[in-house]
Amino acid sequence: IGFRPTFLDVAVGALFAVWAMRLITGQQRTFIASPLGPLLVVFLGWALFIFIFGLRYGGLNVTVARNFLEILLAIGLFFLIINQVKTIEQLEQISRVIIWAGGGAAALGIFFYIIPGDWTVRILSLLRVFQYPTEGILRYIEDDPEQPMRAISTSVDPNALGGLLVFLTIITVAHLFASHSIMQRRYMFTISGLMFLSLYLTFSRGSLLGVVIGLGVIGLLRYRKLIWVMLVIAAVALVLPQTQLYIERFMEGIRGEDLATQMRFGEYKDAFNLISRYPLTGVGFFGTPDIDVYVGVSSVYLLLAQQMGVIGSGLYILIGLVYLIIIFTTFRRVTGGHRLEAPLLAYGLAILGAMIGGVFD
């Protein structure tokens, strides 16, 4: 078909195909848009306009076209989910799958971290038939083999794994502390531990900050015990010898002293330079028209501003904020112990945590 789809491409495509068949056969006759729907349609329309607009800066190629299509499908999943997941039972079933799968991803990250490096390379290289990278598989702090290794699981990049664990950890911990349990707590407790350990081993400070803020807000809103647990974990981390390197790097990042943070500052400066030249529309998805600037920066918002201008980045932020407003407005109407309490906190604060982490990754 012109490109080799990933398993994720096939899975998402299959979901849309099933939904289309339900609409065609009349099994579903309604369409739910939600208050977020119009904003998402505007964002998708702007993205399509920028995609076409950016063709003048570079020729169309299969890789960019495929990546752009994957973005459209991923955003379109929003409409599919809210039209198919209509009962609390369905929501809890999906949450259980996410928690178990997340535990597996975290366990793999730990497994590949503790076994000998050549074993990790050999095992992950077997995935080359699925287009998994075969070079530079192992990742280290500041890309220096003399520094500690960073966990990757099967996410290729430690920051990508960290971003994934922001969602998974907040969702799992929120359900762990909920009064209504969707699965046995000892399993959720073990999975939460695996996720925290895997997140720690990624050395992704932005992701850790996103998780801490997300869980902190959950504790302030409803589960006060979570605040005390977080304080105990923080106190233990301050005294454990094994965590001193992480704390030192975190403080260096705050002060802007380590190489990785200084490189980020350089990327931010270059990103603002590009954005100042093409503020409204960005340069699209095919590259830049000027040889002295480049697209690429360790921040979701600046990257979007580079590619889609401040309009695209602003729409992205607006969608996130409106989503959070809807979540918290609904949460205020939910009584304590309601079965929707944990999902609202879990998925609402997972998005908030990701929005925080996206500032730095």
Tab-separated table of C-alpha atoms in Angstrom:
chain	number	residue	atom	x	y	z
A	1	ILE	CA	0.000	0.000	0.000
A	2	GLY	CA	3.000	2.303	-0.395
A	3	PHE	CA	4.244	2.056	3.202
A	4	ARG	CA	4.585	-0.503	5.929
A	5	PRO	CA	2.000	0.211	8.655
A	6	THR	CA	2.828	-0.396	12.283
A	7	PHE	CA	0.687	-2.557	14.532
A	8	LEU	CA	-0.665	0.659	16.030
A	9	ASP	CA	-1.672	1.914	12.567
A	10	VAL	CA	-3.513	-1.334	11.900
A	11	ALA	CA	-5.216	-1.340	15.318
A	12	VAL	CA	-6.409	2.260	15.033
A	13	GLY	CA	-7.538	1.683	11.459
A	14	ALA	CA	-9.482	-1.398	12.551
A	15	LEU	CA	-11.240	0.602	15.285
A	16	PHE	CA	-12.396	3.201	12.776
A	17	ALA	CA	-13.462	0.445	10.352
A	18	VAL	CA	-15.641	-1.197	13.011
A	19	TRP	CA	-17.155	2.160	13.961
A	20	ALA	CA	-17.887	2.895	10.293
A	21	MET	CA	-19.607	-0.476	9.895
A	22	ARG	CA	-21.787	0.230	12.944
A	23	LEU	CA	-22.855	3.517	11.373
A	24	ILE	CA	-23.443	1.961	7.938
A	25	THR	CA	-25.480	-0.954	9.281
A	26	GLY	CA	-27.568	1.298	11.530
A	27	GLN	CA	-26.352	-0.231	14.804
A	28	GLN	CA	-25.484	3.297	15.841
A	29	ARG	CA	-27.638	6.241	14.775
A	30	THR	CA	-26.344	9.020	17.002
A	31	PHE	CA	-23.126	11.026	16.989
A	32	ILE	CA	-21.777	12.648	20.143
A	33	ALA	CA	-19.578	15.691	19.527
A	34	SER	CA	-19.101	17.050	23.093
A	35	PRO	CA	-18.181	20.678	23.842
A	36	LEU	CA	-14.603	19.846	22.826
A	37	GLY	CA	-15.646	18.611	19.382
A	38	PRO	CA	-15.773	21.984	17.578
A	39	LEU	CA	-12.352	22.952	18.944
A	40	LEU	CA	-10.859	19.667	17.770
A	41	VAL	CA	-12.387	20.087	14.306
A	42	VAL	CA	-10.876	23.577	14.080
A	43	PHE	CA	-7.490	22.210	15.191
A	44	LEU	CA	-7.649	19.398	12.619
A	45	GLY	CA	-8.674	21.863	9.914
A	46	TRP	CA	-5.788	24.169	10.778
A	47	ALA	CA	-3.364	21.226	10.761
A	48	LEU	CA	-4.574	20.186	7.303
A	49	PHE	CA	-4.204	23.748	6.047
A	50	ILE	CA	-0.645	23.955	7.413
A	51	PHE	CA	0.177	20.574	5.878
A	52	ILE	CA	-0.823	21.826	2.435
A	53	PHE	CA	0.730	25.237	3.088
A	54	GLY	CA	4.067	23.654	4.043
A	55	LEU	CA	4.373	21.787	0.737
A	56	ARG	CA	6.018	24.866	-0.720
A	57	TYR	CA	8.978	24.337	1.619
A	58	GLY	CA	9.523	20.678	0.719
A	59	GLY	CA	8.225	17.880	-1.473
A	60	LEU	CA	5.670	15.390	-0.259
A	61	ASN	CA	7.176	12.110	0.931
A	62	VAL	CA	5.690	8.921	2.326
A	63	THR	CA	7.178	9.271	5.821
A	64	VAL	CA	5.839	12.764	6.499
A	65	ALA	CA	2.449	11.957	4.940
A	66	ARG	CA	2.154	8.820	7.057
A	67	ASN	CA	3.136	10.615	10.267
A	68	PHE	CA	0.612	13.344	9.560
A	69	LEU	CA	-2.125	10.770	8.882
A	70	GLU	CA	-1.276	9.071	12.179
A	71	ILE	CA	-1.746	12.409	13.968
A	72	LEU	CA	-5.170	12.873	12.371
A	73	LEU	CA	-6.209	9.330	13.331
A	74	ALA	CA	-4.938	9.781	16.883
A	75	ILE	CA	-6.913	12.994	17.359
A	76	GLY	CA	-9.927	11.419	15.686
A	77	LEU	CA	-9.861	8.687	18.337
A	78	PHE	CA	-11.442	11.251	20.651
A	79	PHE	CA	-14.715	11.090	18.703
A	80	LEU	CA	-14.552	7.306	18.426
A	81	ILE	CA	-14.070	6.843	22.169
A	82	ILE	CA	-16.867	9.140	23.331
A	83	ASN	CA	-19.261	7.528	20.852
A	84	GLN	CA	-18.399	3.949	21.827
A	85	VAL	CA	-17.569	4.054	25.541
A	86	LYS	CA	-20.928	5.001	27.025
A	87	THR	CA	-21.197	3.010	30.248
A	88	ILE	CA	-19.212	2.929	33.470
A	89	GLU	CA	-18.664	-0.808	32.954
A	90	GLN	CA	-16.987	-0.195	29.590
A	91	LEU	CA	-14.850	2.563	31.087
A	92	GLU	CA	-13.704	0.362	33.953
A	93	GLN	CA	-12.922	-2.486	31.577
A	94	ILE	CA	-10.722	-0.199	29.474
A	95	SER	CA	-9.069	1.154	32.626
A	96	ARG	CA	-8.170	-2.366	33.726
A	97	VAL	CA	-6.603	-3.094	30.352
A	98	ILE	CA	-4.610	0.157	30.491
A	99	ILE	CA	-3.355	-0.622	33.999
A	100	TRP	CA	-2.331	-4.199	33.183
A	101	ALA	CA	-0.697	-3.226	29.886
A	102	GLY	CA	1.024	-0.315	31.603
A	103	GLY	CA	2.371	-2.676	34.234
A	104	GLY	CA	3.769	-4.854	31.456
A	105	ALA	CA	5.451	-1.882	29.783
A	106	ALA	CA	6.966	-0.792	33.108
A	107	ALA	CA	8.164	-4.320	33.883
A	108	LEU	CA	9.834	-4.549	30.479
A	109	GLY	CA	11.586	-1.249	31.123
A	110	ILE	CA	12.996	-2.579	34.387
A	111	PHE	CA	13.883	-5.953	32.861
A	112	PHE	CA	15.822	-4.466	29.966
A	113	TYR	CA	17.574	-2.145	32.409
A	114	ILE	CA	18.875	-4.772	34.837
A	115	ILE	CA	19.949	-7.491	32.384
A	116	PRO	CA	23.345	-7.170	30.657
A	117	GLY	CA	23.365	-4.480	27.974
A	118	ASP	CA	24.319	-6.845	25.156
A	119	TRP	CA	21.322	-9.025	26.032
A	120	THR	CA	19.044	-5.999	25.808
A	121	VAL	CA	20.496	-5.079	22.419
A	122	ARG	CA	20.138	-8.640	21.169
A	123	ILE	CA	16.510	-8.992	22.294
A	124	LEU	CA	15.326	-5.592	21.053
A	125	SER	CA	17.158	-6.085	17.763
A	126	LEU	CA	14.802	-8.983	17.084
A	127	LEU	CA	12.093	-6.338	16.672
A	128	ARG	CA	13.797	-4.993	13.543
A	129	VAL	CA	11.199	-6.843	11.465
A	130	PHE	CA	8.734	-4.357	12.990
A	131	GLN	CA	11.046	-1.434	12.076
A	132	TYR	CA	12.486	-1.110	15.576
A	133	PRO	CA	15.867	0.692	15.474
A	134	THR	CA	18.907	-1.563	15.399
A	135	GLU	CA	21.508	1.096	16.243
A	136	GLY	CA	21.843	3.240	19.337
A	137	ILE	CA	19.402	1.029	21.229
A	138	LEU	CA	20.867	1.672	24.663
A	139	ARG	CA	20.433	5.220	25.945
A	140	TYR	CA	22.504	7.022	28.546
A	141	ILE	CA	22.361	10.307	30.418
A	142	GLU	CA	23.631	13.038	28.055
A	143	ASP	CA	24.373	10.250	25.529
A	144	ASP	CA	27.522	9.460	27.511
A	145	PRO	CA	28.156	5.697	28.036
A	146	GLU	CA	30.144	6.616	31.150
A	147	GLN	CA	26.922	7.953	32.689
A	148	PRO	CA	24.069	5.762	34.021
A	149	MET	CA	21.854	4.036	31.480
A	150	ARG	CA	18.250	5.174	30.968
A	151	ALA	CA	15.263	2.808	30.775
A	152	ILE	CA	13.504	2.552	27.405
A	153	SER	CA	11.226	-0.523	27.616
A	154	THR	CA	10.113	-0.847	23.959
A	155	SER	CA	9.522	2.898	23.516
A	156	VAL	CA	12.897	3.484	21.766
A	157	ASP	CA	13.496	6.757	23.643
A	158	PRO	CA	13.616	7.201	27.448
A	159	ASN	CA	11.714	10.490	27.300
A	160	ALA	CA	9.009	8.801	25.227
A	161	LEU	CA	8.745	6.090	27.888
A	162	GLY	CA	8.648	8.795	30.556
A	163	GLY	CA	5.812	10.551	28.757
A	164	LEU	CA	3.887	7.285	28.501
A	165	LEU	CA	4.427	6.610	32.210
A	166	VAL	CA	2.974	10.019	33.099
A	167	PHE	CA	-0.394	8.768	31.847
A	168	LEU	CA	-0.059	5.231	33.165
A	169	THR	CA	1.172	6.126	36.641
A	170	ILE	CA	-1.463	8.778	37.342
A	171	ILE	CA	-4.273	6.566	36.032
A	172	THR	CA	-3.120	3.594	38.125
A	173	VAL	CA	-2.499	5.489	41.369
A	174	ALA	CA	-5.837	7.331	41.128
A	175	HIS	CA	-7.657	3.986	40.898
A	176	LEU	CA	-5.488	2.530	43.672
A	177	PHE	CA	-6.688	5.154	46.179
A	178	ALA	CA	-10.304	5.172	44.990
A	179	SER	CA	-13.008	3.959	47.354
A	180	HIS	CA	-14.456	1.837	44.536
A	181	SER	CA	-11.803	-0.618	43.341
A	182	ILE	CA	-11.911	-1.874	39.745
A	183	MET	CA	-9.402	-4.669	40.499
A	184	GLN	CA	-7.608	-6.138	43.493
A	185	ARG	CA	-5.570	-3.444	45.223
A	186	ARG	CA	-2.510	-5.632	45.752
A	187	TYR	CA	-2.154	-5.882	41.994
A	188	MET	CA	-2.571	-2.133	41.503
A	189	PHE	CA	-0.084	-1.494	44.332
A	190	THR	CA	2.512	-3.741	42.663
A	191	ILE	CA	1.900	-2.205	39.233
A	192	SER	CA	2.182	1.307	40.684
A	193	GLY	CA	5.549	0.368	42.189
A	194	LEU	CA	6.772	-0.968	38.853
A	195	MET	CA	5.674	2.228	37.124
A	196	PHE	CA	7.399	4.493	39.636
A	197	LEU	CA	10.614	2.473	39.406
A	198	SER	CA	10.533	2.451	35.600
A	199	LEU	CA	9.845	6.208	35.580
A	200	TYR	CA	12.788	6.747	37.926
A	201	LEU	CA	15.074	4.704	35.654
A	202	THR	CA	14.188	6.864	32.624
A	203	PHE	CA	15.808	9.871	34.372
A	204	SER	CA	13.142	11.967	32.631
A	205	ARG	CA	12.829	14.947	34.963
A	206	GLY	CA	10.004	16.586	33.015
A	207	SER	CA	7.933	13.408	33.214
A	208	LEU	CA	8.602	13.048	36.932
A	209	LEU	CA	7.476	16.634	37.489
A	210	GLY	CA	4.279	15.952	35.529
A	211	VAL	CA	3.505	12.881	37.660
A	212	VAL	CA	4.215	14.704	40.941
A	213	ILE	CA	1.971	17.638	40.016
A	214	GLY	CA	-0.800	15.380	38.703
A	215	LEU	CA	-0.815	13.166	41.802
A	216	GLY	CA	-0.462	16.196	44.071
A	217	VAL	CA	-3.631	17.733	42.635
A	218	ILE	CA	-5.461	14.406	43.055
A	219	GLY	CA	-4.417	14.354	46.706
A	220	LEU	CA	-5.556	17.930	47.277
A	221	LEU	CA	-8.904	17.373	45.571
A	222	ARG	CA	-9.943	14.089	47.171
A	223	TYR	CA	-7.422	11.496	48.379
A	224	ARG	CA	-5.564	13.143	51.287
A	225	LYS	CA	-3.697	9.913	52.088
A	226	LEU	CA	-1.917	10.258	48.753
A	227	ILE	CA	-0.278	13.503	49.918
A	228	TRP	CA	1.207	11.753	52.948
A	229	VAL	CA	2.419	8.835	50.821
A	230	MET	CA	4.111	11.258	48.426
A	231	LEU	CA	5.791	13.078	51.340
A	232	VAL	CA	7.098	9.787	52.731
A	233	ILE	CA	8.454	8.753	49.314
A	234	ALA	CA	10.127	12.161	48.925
A	235	ALA	CA	11.706	11.893	52.396
A	236	VAL	CA	13.029	8.391	51.651
A	237	ALA	CA	14.399	9.547	48.292
A	238	LEU	CA	16.304	12.359	50.011
A	239	VAL	CA	18.240	9.950	52.234
A	240	LEU	CA	18.703	6.867	50.033
A	241	PRO	CA	22.201	6.702	48.482
A	242	GLN	CA	20.764	5.202	45.285
A	243	THR	CA	18.631	8.282	44.592
A	244	GLN	CA	21.260	10.969	45.216
A	245	LEU	CA	22.327	11.107	41.551
A	246	TYR	CA	18.722	11.654	40.486
A	247	ILE	CA	18.198	14.413	43.041
A	248	GLU	CA	21.475	16.036	42.038
A	249	ARG	CA	20.480	16.001	38.370
A	250	PHE	CA	17.046	17.367	39.219
A	251	MET	CA	18.589	20.293	41.103
A	252	GLU	CA	21.098	20.874	38.303
A	253	GLY	CA	18.199	20.998	35.854
A	254	ILE	CA	16.390	23.588	37.963
A	255	ARG	CA	19.565	25.689	38.130
A	256	GLY	CA	20.326	25.107	34.438
A	257	GLU	CA	23.786	23.731	35.168
A	258	ASP	CA	23.847	20.342	33.422
A	259	LEU	CA	24.617	19.821	29.751
A	260	ALA	CA	21.155	18.489	28.843
A	261	THR	CA	19.423	21.563	30.274
A	262	GLN	CA	21.882	23.931	28.615
A	263	MET	CA	21.228	22.199	25.288
A	264	ARG	CA	17.501	22.689	25.881
A	265	PHE	CA	18.067	26.394	26.479
A	266	GLY	CA	19.893	26.512	23.146
A	267	GLU	CA	16.983	24.731	21.452
A	268	TYR	CA	14.506	27.170	23.002
A	269	LYS	CA	16.499	30.131	21.726
A	270	ASP	CA	16.627	28.656	18.205
A	271	ALA	CA	12.922	27.805	18.374
A	272	PHE	CA	11.967	31.378	19.298
A	273	ASN	CA	14.143	32.581	16.430
A	274	LEU	CA	12.203	30.442	13.938
A	275	ILE	CA	8.833	31.323	15.477
A	276	SER	CA	9.608	35.044	15.270
A	277	ARG	CA	10.104	34.672	11.507
A	278	TYR	CA	6.942	32.634	10.894
A	279	PRO	CA	4.736	33.451	13.894
A	280	LEU	CA	1.215	32.763	12.624
A	281	THR	CA	1.568	29.709	10.389
A	282	GLY	CA	4.924	28.195	11.275
A	283	VAL	CA	6.791	26.322	8.562
A	284	GLY	CA	4.670	23.176	8.296
A	285	PHE	CA	5.828	19.591	8.517
A	286	PHE	CA	8.395	19.364	5.715
A	287	GLY	CA	11.321	21.400	6.992
A	288	THR	CA	12.332	25.033	6.968
A	289	PRO	CA	12.861	27.444	4.065
A	290	ASP	CA	15.925	28.974	5.771
A	291	ILE	CA	19.174	27.088	6.209
A	292	ASP	CA	20.069	28.822	9.481
A	293	VAL	CA	17.035	27.522	11.419
A	294	TYR	CA	15.670	24.051	12.065
A	295	VAL	CA	12.512	22.361	13.342
A	296	GLY	CA	12.974	20.447	16.561
A	297	VAL	CA	12.872	21.399	20.214
A	298	SER	CA	12.325	19.644	23.531
A	299	SER	CA	8.909	21.176	24.152
A	300	VAL	CA	5.546	20.167	22.734
A	301	TYR	CA	4.298	23.753	22.668
A	302	LEU	CA	7.330	25.275	20.965
A	303	LEU	CA	7.451	22.411	18.457
A	304	LEU	CA	3.807	23.004	17.573
A	305	ALA	CA	4.498	26.725	17.246
A	306	GLN	CA	7.374	25.933	14.882
A	307	GLN	CA	5.232	23.684	12.700
A	308	MET	CA	1.742	25.221	13.043
A	309	GLY	CA	2.462	28.716	14.302
A	310	VAL	CA	1.205	30.319	17.480
A	311	ILE	CA	-2.333	29.719	16.212
A	312	GLY	CA	-1.853	25.941	16.195
A	313	SER	CA	-0.010	25.915	19.517
A	314	GLY	CA	-2.644	28.202	21.037
A	315	LEU	CA	-5.460	25.926	19.864
A	316	TYR	CA	-3.661	22.946	21.389
A	317	ILE	CA	-3.343	24.689	24.764
A	318	LEU	CA	-6.954	25.903	24.596
A	319	ILE	CA	-8.238	22.369	23.975
A	320	GLY	CA	-6.302	21.085	26.988
A	321	LEU	CA	-7.588	23.855	29.243
A	322	VAL	CA	-11.218	23.443	28.127
A	323	TYR	CA	-10.913	19.695	28.706
A	324	LEU	CA	-9.658	20.269	32.258
A	325	ILE	CA	-12.455	22.762	32.940
A	326	ILE	CA	-15.037	20.193	31.789
A	327	ILE	CA	-13.427	17.502	33.959
A	328	PHE	CA	-13.286	19.616	37.117
A	329	THR	CA	-16.778	21.046	36.596
A	330	THR	CA	-18.130	17.513	36.319
A	331	PHE	CA	-16.038	16.325	39.267
A	332	ARG	CA	-17.604	18.953	41.543
A	333	ARG	CA	-21.024	17.419	40.870
A	334	VAL	CA	-19.860	13.884	41.710
A	335	THR	CA	-20.320	12.726	45.302
A	336	GLY	CA	-17.487	11.054	47.156
A	337	GLY	CA	-17.243	7.340	46.448
A	338	HIS	CA	-19.080	7.545	43.122
A	339	ARG	CA	-17.785	5.145	40.472
A	340	LEU	CA	-16.955	8.093	38.195
A	341	GLU	CA	-14.810	9.781	40.834
A	342	ALA	CA	-11.619	7.828	40.104
A	343	PRO	CA	-11.879	7.961	36.276
A	344	LEU	CA	-12.457	11.720	36.325
A	345	LEU	CA	-9.409	12.254	38.510
A	346	ALA	CA	-7.325	9.638	36.687
A	347	TYR	CA	-7.866	10.788	33.113
A	348	GLY	CA	-8.225	14.470	33.936
A	349	LEU	CA	-4.995	14.682	35.898
A	350	ALA	CA	-3.180	12.381	33.454
A	351	ILE	CA	-3.772	15.061	30.813
A	352	LEU	CA	-2.629	17.779	33.230
A	353	GLY	CA	0.524	15.809	34.022
A	354	ALA	CA	1.240	15.330	30.330
A	355	MET	CA	0.686	19.045	29.685
A	356	ILE	CA	3.249	19.828	32.396
A	357	GLY	CA	5.736	17.269	31.118
A	358	GLY	CA	5.250	18.550	27.557
A	359	VAL	CA	6.836	21.859	28.539
A	360	PHE	CA	10.231	20.134	28.789
A	361	ASP	CA	9.931	17.132	26.436
